[in-house]
Short mmCIF file of C-alpha atoms and ligand atoms in Angstrom, two decimals:
data_model
loop_
_atom_site.label_atom_id
_atom_site.label_comp_id
_atom_site.label_asym_id
_atom_site.label_seq_id
_atom_site.Cartn_x
_atom_site.Cartn_y
_atom_site.Cartn_z
CA MET A 7 -22.49 -18.40 -7.19
CA PRO A 8 -23.83 -14.89 -6.97
CA CYS A 9 -25.47 -14.71 -3.57
CA PRO A 10 -28.69 -12.79 -3.22
CA ARG A 11 -28.37 -10.00 -0.75
CA THR A 12 -30.60 -7.71 1.18
CA LYS A 13 -29.64 -4.25 2.23
CA ASN A 14 -28.26 -4.06 5.70
CA SER A 15 -30.95 -2.63 7.88
CA GLY A 16 -28.99 -2.76 10.80
CA VAL A 17 -27.71 -3.95 13.39
CA CYS A 18 -28.60 -4.61 16.85
CA ARG A 19 -27.26 -4.10 20.24
CA ARG A 20 -27.35 -7.42 21.98
CA ALA A 21 -24.78 -7.18 24.68
CA LEU A 22 -23.52 -4.67 27.13
CA LEU A 23 -20.82 -2.75 25.39
CA ARG A 24 -17.62 -1.78 26.97
CA GLY A 25 -15.98 1.60 26.84
CA ALA A 26 -17.12 5.04 25.94
CA GLY A 27 -15.95 4.64 22.36
CA ALA A 28 -18.04 1.55 21.86
CA LEU A 29 -21.13 3.17 23.35
CA LEU A 30 -21.06 5.81 20.68
CA PHE A 31 -21.65 3.14 18.09
CA ALA A 32 -23.89 0.87 20.09
CA PRO A 33 -26.62 0.49 17.48
CA LEU A 34 -24.53 -1.64 15.22
CA LEU A 35 -22.42 -3.65 17.54
CA LEU A 36 -23.05 -7.05 18.92
CA GLY A 37 -20.47 -6.72 21.62
CA ARG A 38 -17.33 -8.65 22.38
CA GLY A 39 -17.49 -12.28 21.43
CA GLY A 40 -15.02 -13.69 23.86
CA GLY A 41 -16.02 -15.28 27.08
CA LYS A 42 -19.55 -15.59 28.32
CA GLY A 43 -22.43 -14.64 26.14
CA GLY A 44 -20.49 -13.74 23.01
CA ALA A 45 -22.13 -14.23 19.69
CA ALA A 46 -19.64 -16.94 19.00
CA SER A 47 -21.13 -18.95 21.83
CA GLY A 48 -24.16 -19.71 19.74
CA THR A 49 -26.48 -16.97 20.99
CA ALA A 50 -25.80 -14.58 18.13
CA VAL A 51 -28.73 -12.71 16.70
CA HIS A 52 -27.26 -12.11 13.26
CA ASN A 53 -26.88 -14.93 10.80
CA THR A 54 -23.84 -13.17 9.35
CA ARG A 55 -21.37 -11.38 11.54
CA LEU A 56 -17.85 -10.09 11.48
CA VAL A 57 -15.65 -10.96 14.45
CA LEU A 58 -12.53 -8.85 14.81
CA LEU A 59 -9.80 -11.15 16.11
CA GLY A 60 -6.82 -8.80 15.89
CA THR A 61 -6.98 -5.06 15.32
CA THR A 62 -3.49 -3.63 15.25
CA GLY A 63 -0.99 -3.28 12.44
CA GLY A 64 2.75 -3.50 12.26
CA MET A 65 5.19 -5.83 13.87
CA THR A 66 5.30 -4.31 17.31
CA TRP A 67 3.36 -4.91 20.44
CA TRP A 68 2.50 -1.45 21.54
CA PRO A 69 2.86 -0.61 25.24
CA GLY A 70 -0.48 -0.20 26.91
CA SER A 71 -2.30 -2.13 24.17
CA ASP A 72 -3.39 -5.76 24.14
CA ARG A 73 -4.52 -5.74 20.53
CA ALA A 74 -3.52 -8.77 18.47
CA SER A 75 -2.33 -8.17 14.92
CA ALA A 76 -4.60 -8.14 11.91
CA SER A 77 -7.16 -10.95 11.69
CA GLN A 78 -10.89 -11.26 11.06
CA ALA A 79 -13.47 -14.02 11.08
CA LEU A 80 -16.64 -13.80 9.02
CA VAL A 81 -19.32 -16.12 10.34
CA VAL A 82 -22.19 -16.99 8.00
CA GLY A 83 -24.60 -19.29 9.74
CA ASP A 84 -22.50 -22.24 10.81
CA ALA A 85 -19.69 -21.49 8.37
CA MET A 86 -16.59 -19.45 9.16
CA TYR A 87 -14.06 -17.72 6.93
CA LEU A 88 -10.78 -16.32 8.23
CA VAL A 89 -8.93 -13.34 6.77
CA ASP A 90 -5.32 -12.99 7.89
CA LEU A 91 -3.78 -14.51 11.00
CA GLY A 92 -1.50 -11.91 12.55
CA PHE A 93 0.34 -12.23 15.85
CA GLY A 94 -2.01 -13.41 18.57
CA ALA A 95 -4.86 -14.27 16.19
CA THR A 96 -5.15 -17.92 17.17
CA ARG A 97 -5.50 -17.04 20.83
CA ARG A 98 -8.31 -14.66 19.93
CA LEU A 99 -9.82 -17.34 17.71
CA ALA A 100 -9.98 -19.71 20.65
CA GLU A 101 -11.33 -16.99 22.94
CA ALA A 102 -14.07 -16.20 20.47
CA PHE A 103 -15.14 -19.67 19.42
CA ASN A 104 -13.73 -22.45 21.57
CA ARG A 105 -16.41 -23.47 24.03
CA GLY A 106 -14.47 -26.61 24.90
CA HIS A 107 -15.76 -30.09 25.34
CA PHE A 108 -16.71 -30.45 28.97
CA VAL A 109 -18.15 -33.46 30.74
CA THR A 110 -19.00 -34.29 34.31
CA TYR A 111 -16.82 -37.11 35.55
CA LYS A 112 -16.83 -38.39 39.09
CA GLY A 113 -18.94 -35.41 40.00
CA GLN A 114 -16.50 -32.88 38.58
CA ARG A 115 -16.68 -30.81 35.46
CA THR A 116 -13.66 -31.51 33.34
CA GLN A 117 -12.43 -30.64 29.86
CA LEU A 118 -12.02 -33.58 27.53
CA GLU A 119 -8.88 -33.41 25.44
CA LEU A 120 -9.64 -31.03 22.57
CA SER A 121 -12.71 -29.51 21.02
CA THR A 122 -13.26 -29.30 17.29
CA PHE A 123 -14.18 -25.64 17.34
CA LEU A 124 -12.58 -25.02 13.96
CA ASN A 125 -14.51 -27.67 12.09
CA ASN A 126 -16.69 -25.03 10.47
CA VAL A 127 -13.79 -23.06 8.96
CA ARG A 128 -14.39 -23.13 5.21
CA ALA A 129 -11.33 -21.20 4.02
CA VAL A 130 -8.45 -19.00 5.12
CA PHE A 131 -7.49 -15.92 3.11
CA PHE A 132 -4.31 -13.85 3.26
CA THR A 133 -4.40 -10.29 1.97
CA HIS A 134 -0.60 -10.15 1.67
CA LEU A 135 2.44 -11.82 3.14
CA HIS A 136 3.51 -9.48 5.92
CA MET A 137 4.07 -10.88 9.38
CA ASP A 138 1.39 -8.80 11.06
CA HIS A 139 -1.05 -10.71 8.83
CA LEU A 140 0.38 -14.21 9.03
CA GLY A 141 2.57 -14.41 12.12
CA ASP A 142 0.15 -16.90 13.71
CA TYR A 143 -0.22 -19.05 10.58
CA PRO A 144 2.14 -21.75 11.93
CA THR A 145 0.17 -21.80 15.18
CA PHE A 146 -3.07 -22.09 13.28
CA LEU A 147 -1.69 -25.01 11.26
CA GLU A 148 -0.73 -26.69 14.51
CA ILE A 149 -3.86 -26.20 16.58
CA GLY A 150 -6.25 -26.38 13.69
CA ALA A 151 -5.15 -29.82 12.67
CA ARG A 152 -6.57 -31.17 15.93
CA ALA A 153 -9.39 -28.67 16.16
CA GLY A 154 -11.16 -30.01 13.14
CA TYR A 155 -10.39 -27.58 10.35
CA ALA A 156 -10.16 -30.27 7.71
CA GLU A 157 -13.01 -32.51 8.80
CA ARG A 158 -14.90 -31.62 5.65
CA GLY A 159 -11.92 -32.18 3.38
CA PRO A 160 -8.82 -30.18 2.49
CA LEU A 161 -8.96 -26.63 3.81
CA PRO A 162 -8.48 -23.94 1.13
CA ILE A 163 -5.65 -21.55 2.02
CA ILE A 164 -5.90 -18.67 -0.42
CA GLY A 165 -3.12 -16.10 -0.57
CA PRO A 166 -0.70 -14.22 -2.78
CA GLY A 167 1.53 -15.97 -5.21
CA PRO A 168 5.26 -15.23 -5.44
CA ARG A 169 6.22 -11.69 -6.31
CA GLY A 170 9.13 -12.76 -8.45
CA ARG A 171 11.43 -9.90 -7.53
CA LEU A 172 12.76 -8.00 -4.56
CA GLU A 173 11.59 -4.54 -3.63
CA GLU A 174 13.76 -1.61 -4.61
CA ASN A 175 16.48 -1.10 -2.03
CA HIS A 176 15.43 2.25 -0.60
CA SER A 177 17.21 1.75 2.70
CA GLY A 178 20.68 1.03 1.30
CA TYR A 179 20.66 -2.47 2.79
CA THR A 180 23.90 -4.36 2.16
CA GLY A 181 23.25 -7.57 4.08
CA ALA A 182 22.39 -11.03 2.84
CA ILE A 183 19.17 -11.76 0.98
CA ILE A 184 17.29 -14.69 2.46
CA GLU A 185 16.24 -17.17 -0.17
CA ALA A 186 13.43 -19.68 0.17
CA GLY A 187 15.01 -22.43 -1.87
CA CYS A 188 15.01 -22.36 -5.65
CA ALA A 189 12.10 -22.19 -8.03
CA GLY A 190 14.33 -23.96 -10.56
CA PRO A 191 17.97 -24.25 -11.60
CA GLY A 192 19.61 -20.89 -11.00
CA GLN A 193 16.35 -19.36 -9.81
CA PRO A 194 16.68 -18.30 -6.19
CA THR A 195 13.41 -17.40 -4.51
CA PRO A 196 13.65 -14.42 -2.15
CA THR A 197 9.93 -13.60 -2.44
CA PRO A 198 8.02 -16.87 -2.07
CA GLY A 199 4.27 -17.03 -2.33
CA THR A 200 1.74 -18.74 -0.09
CA ALA A 201 2.39 -22.25 -1.42
CA ARG A 202 6.14 -22.26 -0.92
CA MET A 203 5.78 -20.47 2.39
CA THR A 204 3.41 -23.19 3.59
CA ASP A 205 5.68 -25.98 2.39
CA LEU A 206 8.63 -24.42 4.15
CA LEU A 207 6.68 -23.91 7.37
CA LEU A 208 5.84 -27.61 7.41
CA GLN A 209 9.51 -28.39 6.81
CA ALA A 210 10.69 -25.95 9.49
CA PHE A 211 8.39 -27.54 12.07
CA ALA A 212 8.86 -31.05 10.69
CA GLN A 213 9.96 -32.59 13.98
CA ASN A 214 6.87 -31.28 15.73
CA PHE A 215 4.40 -32.17 13.00
CA ASN A 216 5.87 -35.65 12.55
CA ASP A 217 5.82 -36.24 16.30
CA CYS A 218 2.23 -35.07 16.51
CA ALA A 219 1.22 -37.38 13.66
CA ARG A 220 2.96 -40.47 15.02
CA ASP A 221 2.44 -39.87 18.73
CA GLU A 222 -0.97 -38.22 18.84
CA GLY A 223 -2.75 -39.05 15.64
CA TYR A 224 -2.57 -35.66 13.96
CA PRO A 225 -3.77 -35.77 10.35
CA ASP A 226 -1.46 -35.65 7.35
CA LEU A 227 -0.89 -31.93 6.91
CA THR A 228 0.42 -32.41 3.40
CA LYS A 229 -3.02 -33.71 2.41
CA ILE A 230 -5.44 -31.53 4.36
CA LEU A 231 -4.25 -28.14 3.11
CA ASP A 232 -5.39 -26.93 -0.28
CA VAL A 233 -3.16 -23.94 -0.98
CA ARG A 234 -4.32 -21.73 -3.83
CA GLU A 235 -2.28 -18.75 -4.95
CA ILE A 236 -3.72 -15.58 -6.40
CA GLY A 237 -1.96 -12.62 -7.92
CA ASP A 238 0.39 -14.27 -10.31
CA PRO A 239 1.02 -11.55 -12.91
CA ALA A 240 0.40 -14.21 -15.52
CA THR A 241 -3.09 -15.04 -14.26
CA ILE A 242 -4.59 -11.85 -12.82
CA PRO A 243 -7.36 -10.60 -15.10
CA TRP A 244 -5.65 -7.37 -16.02
CA PRO A 245 -7.53 -4.63 -17.85
CA THR A 246 -7.50 -4.99 -21.60
CA GLY A 247 -4.25 -3.73 -23.03
CA PHE A 248 -2.46 -3.68 -19.70
CA THR A 249 1.01 -5.20 -19.61
CA PRO A 250 1.71 -7.24 -16.49
CA PRO A 251 4.67 -6.02 -14.45
CA ASP A 252 8.00 -7.12 -15.82
CA PRO A 253 10.19 -8.54 -13.03
CA ALA A 254 13.30 -7.29 -14.79
CA ARG A 255 12.58 -3.59 -14.40
CA ALA A 256 11.73 -1.23 -11.57
CA TRP A 257 8.03 -1.13 -10.75
CA THR A 258 5.87 1.88 -10.12
CA ARG A 259 2.51 1.90 -8.40
CA ASP A 260 0.99 1.65 -11.88
CA ASP A 261 2.46 -1.84 -11.92
CA THR A 262 1.51 -2.87 -8.41
CA CYS A 263 -1.95 -1.30 -8.29
CA PRO A 264 -3.36 -0.71 -11.76
CA ALA A 265 -7.04 0.04 -12.16
CA MET A 266 -8.83 -3.27 -12.50
CA GLU A 267 -12.14 -5.03 -12.12
CA PRO A 268 -12.78 -7.29 -9.10
CA PHE A 269 -12.18 -10.95 -9.81
CA GLU A 270 -13.56 -14.03 -8.09
CA ILE A 271 -11.25 -16.06 -5.89
CA PHE A 272 -13.62 -18.36 -3.99
CA THR A 273 -17.23 -19.39 -3.89
CA ASP A 274 -19.38 -21.87 -1.98
CA ASP A 275 -23.00 -22.07 -0.86
CA ARG A 276 -22.55 -19.24 1.68
CA VAL A 277 -20.19 -16.68 0.16
CA ARG A 278 -18.78 -15.36 -3.03
CA VAL A 279 -15.35 -13.80 -2.54
CA THR A 280 -13.82 -11.31 -4.94
CA ALA A 281 -10.56 -9.40 -4.83
CA VAL A 282 -8.72 -6.40 -6.21
CA LEU A 283 -5.18 -5.19 -5.91
CA VAL A 284 -4.65 -2.32 -3.49
CA ASP A 285 -1.70 0.03 -3.06
CA HIS A 286 0.65 -1.26 -0.38
CA TYR A 287 3.60 0.68 -1.81
CA GLN A 288 6.14 -1.79 -3.10
CA VAL A 289 4.33 -4.79 -1.71
CA TYR A 290 2.92 -6.81 -4.56
CA PRO A 291 0.50 -8.41 -4.63
CA SER A 292 -1.58 -6.92 -1.84
CA PHE A 293 -5.31 -7.53 -1.93
CA ALA A 294 -8.61 -6.28 -0.63
CA PHE A 295 -11.38 -8.87 -0.37
CA ARG A 296 -15.15 -8.70 -0.61
CA PHE A 297 -17.49 -11.32 0.83
CA ASP A 298 -21.01 -11.36 -0.56
CA THR A 299 -23.51 -13.27 1.57
CA GLU A 300 -27.27 -13.59 1.61
CA ASP A 301 -27.32 -11.03 4.44
CA GLY A 302 -25.07 -8.38 2.93
CA ALA A 303 -21.54 -7.68 1.87
CA LEU A 304 -18.32 -7.15 3.79
CA VAL A 305 -15.14 -5.61 2.36
CA ILE A 306 -11.73 -5.86 4.01
CA SER A 307 -9.19 -3.38 2.69
CA GLY A 308 -6.00 -5.19 3.63
CA ASP A 309 -3.01 -2.88 3.85
CA THR A 310 -3.25 0.02 1.48
CA GLY A 311 -2.66 3.67 0.88
CA PRO A 312 -5.69 5.83 0.18
CA ASP A 313 -5.37 5.79 -3.62
CA THR A 314 -6.10 2.35 -5.08
CA SER A 315 -6.73 3.58 -8.62
CA GLY A 316 -10.42 3.25 -7.82
CA ASN A 317 -10.12 -0.49 -7.15
CA LEU A 318 -11.39 -0.41 -3.57
CA GLN A 319 -14.31 1.77 -4.62
CA LYS A 320 -15.26 -0.74 -7.33
CA LEU A 321 -14.96 -3.64 -4.93
CA ALA A 322 -17.01 -1.93 -2.22
CA ARG A 323 -19.85 -0.70 -4.42
CA GLY A 324 -23.10 -1.54 -2.63
CA ALA A 325 -21.35 -3.20 0.31
CA ASP A 326 -22.60 -2.78 3.86
CA VAL A 327 -19.47 -2.88 5.97
CA LEU A 328 -15.91 -1.81 5.14
CA VAL A 329 -13.09 -2.84 7.44
CA HIS A 330 -10.26 -0.44 6.65
CA GLU A 331 -6.76 -0.13 7.96
CA VAL A 332 -5.72 3.12 9.61
CA ILE A 333 -2.61 4.83 10.91
CA ASP A 334 -2.64 7.73 13.34
CA GLU A 335 -1.81 10.98 11.56
CA LEU A 336 -0.52 12.61 14.74
CA TRP A 337 1.80 9.67 15.37
CA ILE A 338 3.25 10.01 11.87
CA GLU A 339 3.88 13.72 12.43
CA ALA A 340 5.45 13.19 15.83
CA THR A 341 7.59 10.21 14.82
CA PHE A 342 8.98 11.65 11.62
CA ARG A 343 9.14 15.31 12.56
CA GLY A 344 11.86 17.00 10.52
CA VAL A 345 12.82 13.85 8.58
CA LYS A 346 14.16 14.66 5.13
CA GLU A 347 15.05 12.61 2.08
CA GLY A 348 18.42 10.99 2.69
CA ASP A 349 17.93 10.69 6.44
CA PRO A 350 18.10 7.14 7.89
CA ALA A 351 14.42 7.34 8.84
CA TRP A 352 13.36 8.44 5.36
CA PRO A 353 12.65 4.94 3.92
CA LEU A 354 10.39 4.06 6.85
CA TYR A 355 8.66 7.41 6.57
CA LYS A 356 8.08 6.80 2.85
CA HIS A 357 6.68 3.38 3.59
CA VAL A 358 4.38 4.68 6.31
CA ILE A 359 2.91 7.50 4.27
CA SER A 360 2.70 5.53 1.03
CA ALA A 361 1.61 2.10 2.15
CA HIS A 362 -1.05 3.01 4.69
CA THR A 363 -4.06 5.25 5.16
CA SER A 364 -4.07 7.90 7.84
CA THR A 365 -6.84 8.99 10.19
CA LYS A 366 -6.98 12.11 8.04
CA ASP A 367 -7.79 10.19 4.84
CA VAL A 368 -9.64 7.03 5.86
CA GLY A 369 -13.04 8.68 6.29
CA GLU A 370 -12.90 10.14 2.80
CA VAL A 371 -11.92 6.75 1.38
CA ALA A 372 -14.89 5.08 3.10
CA ALA A 373 -17.21 7.84 1.91
CA SER A 374 -16.05 7.34 -1.66
CA CYS A 375 -16.77 3.62 -1.29
CA GLY A 376 -20.37 4.42 -0.37
CA VAL A 377 -20.56 2.00 2.53
CA GLU A 378 -22.89 2.47 5.47
CA THR A 379 -20.45 1.31 8.10
CA LEU A 380 -16.71 1.87 8.44
CA VAL A 381 -14.84 -0.35 10.88
CA LEU A 382 -11.34 0.85 11.72
CA SER A 383 -8.88 -1.95 12.23
CA HIS A 384 -5.15 -2.61 11.67
CA ILE A 385 -4.88 0.39 13.97
CA ALA A 386 -1.35 1.70 14.14
CA PRO A 387 -0.01 2.33 16.64
CA GLY A 388 -2.17 -0.08 18.59
CA ASN A 389 -2.22 2.26 21.57
CA THR A 390 -3.58 5.24 19.66
CA PRO A 391 -6.25 6.87 21.80
CA THR A 392 -9.79 6.36 20.57
CA SER A 393 -10.27 10.12 20.51
CA ARG A 394 -7.68 10.47 17.74
CA LEU A 395 -9.23 7.64 15.70
CA ARG A 396 -12.55 9.47 15.73
CA LEU A 397 -10.95 11.94 13.32
CA ALA A 398 -12.07 9.45 10.65
CA GLN A 399 -15.68 10.53 11.20
CA ARG A 400 -14.93 14.04 9.97
CA ASN A 401 -15.16 13.05 6.29
CA PHE A 402 -17.44 10.03 6.63
CA PRO A 403 -21.21 10.48 6.99
CA GLY A 404 -21.91 6.85 7.87
CA ARG A 405 -21.49 4.87 11.05
CA LEU A 406 -17.99 4.59 12.43
CA VAL A 407 -16.84 1.63 14.49
CA ILE A 408 -13.47 1.77 16.16
CA GLY A 409 -12.29 -1.81 16.16
CA GLN A 410 -11.23 -3.73 19.21
CA ASP A 411 -10.28 -7.36 19.53
CA LEU A 412 -13.28 -9.71 19.76
CA LEU A 413 -15.74 -7.02 18.80
CA GLU A 414 -18.55 -8.37 16.64
CA VAL A 415 -20.47 -6.48 13.97
CA GLY A 416 -23.71 -7.90 12.65
CA ILE A 417 -24.41 -7.82 8.92
CA GLY A 418 -27.99 -7.81 7.70
CA LYS A 419 -31.13 -8.11 9.74
CA PRO A 420 -31.14 -9.74 13.16
CA ARG A 421 -32.79 -13.11 13.32
CA ARG A 422 -36.53 -13.07 13.95
CA GLY A 423 -37.39 -12.76 17.60
CA ALA A 424 -33.98 -11.49 18.59
CA ARG A 425 -33.58 -8.49 20.78
CA GLY A 426 -32.53 -5.49 18.73
ZN1 ZN U 9 -0.15 -4.84 8.07
ZN1 ZN U 10 1.58 -4.95 5.16
#
């Protein structure tokens, strides 16, 4: 369903914004959604809004930072779509949206068991299968089952299919390879996709899930999840004449991120979602997503280097808001100062500079995408000072938002009568 869209005319400032960095970008922010008065509490002025749940990247909690790992919610009216569920995302999800179910009993306000604050989640999307994007997936499966996520029917979980081969061994690793069962006789599976990962998570937590079902009335998780894989080399709509990557040979970035047209992965009455491959070094498949709504379009880059063979630019054409990952250029320089090929730190250095986009490059990428608003997220390290992230503005003429957990960004016009 191609959704009609209107150009984003802005954005309104509804709430008191925190921090000097946020004040710089006040015209387009709605404020932090958590706690009292957040847009998620039902007082939002935009029909469509992005809620940043987690805004750091990598697998480390950075000292001095309370950012959760990568996760976003797109709210369109009373429907919600989740993109990635990194470490800490479910806590942020509850902070942003769970208003509880309170009653007055014997003169005292008390919380009744659980609220169904996730009953408007329409789908969950994973850009790729790294832990900083799915570390809270088991938690989400657990809390969501009682928080209503499948009240409307099976919940679509849309994520990468199996890669089918290991990455090249750049680090000289000699340890065991973990296998996720077998895809068939003699076919070990060291790179499972979203479906097998989900099956194995249910198995790993079987005691808990079975207890919850029999003791507490949890629903049948095997029936309320509708896992759909994308990115199978056999099914991606490759450009004409392109040969899908052959698992038997070494891949180059031409295999993992060839130039391609966006393809549809989900549609309902509120959104149309399309995807392209992006360049996350050896990580295949790794996707960027675009959500078209009646209020405007949002693009989420996922994890990527700056050169996506033009894919991100095609995906973002005409979009209003681009959420893009970023890594601090100064941190890269300081961390890998003097590192040369052959040094132990070389593989990590290669990954960092190839698989991610630095503060030096991200503004230029956003400018080439032609978006009005760039939201920096997946900020690595999470404790990078805001002043260094502002480097992104140097090559980007639009509006720059430095992401923080629970920050909300309106898309489209505010609702009639709302304060702007
Ligand atoms: Zn990441
Ligand atoms: Zn990643």
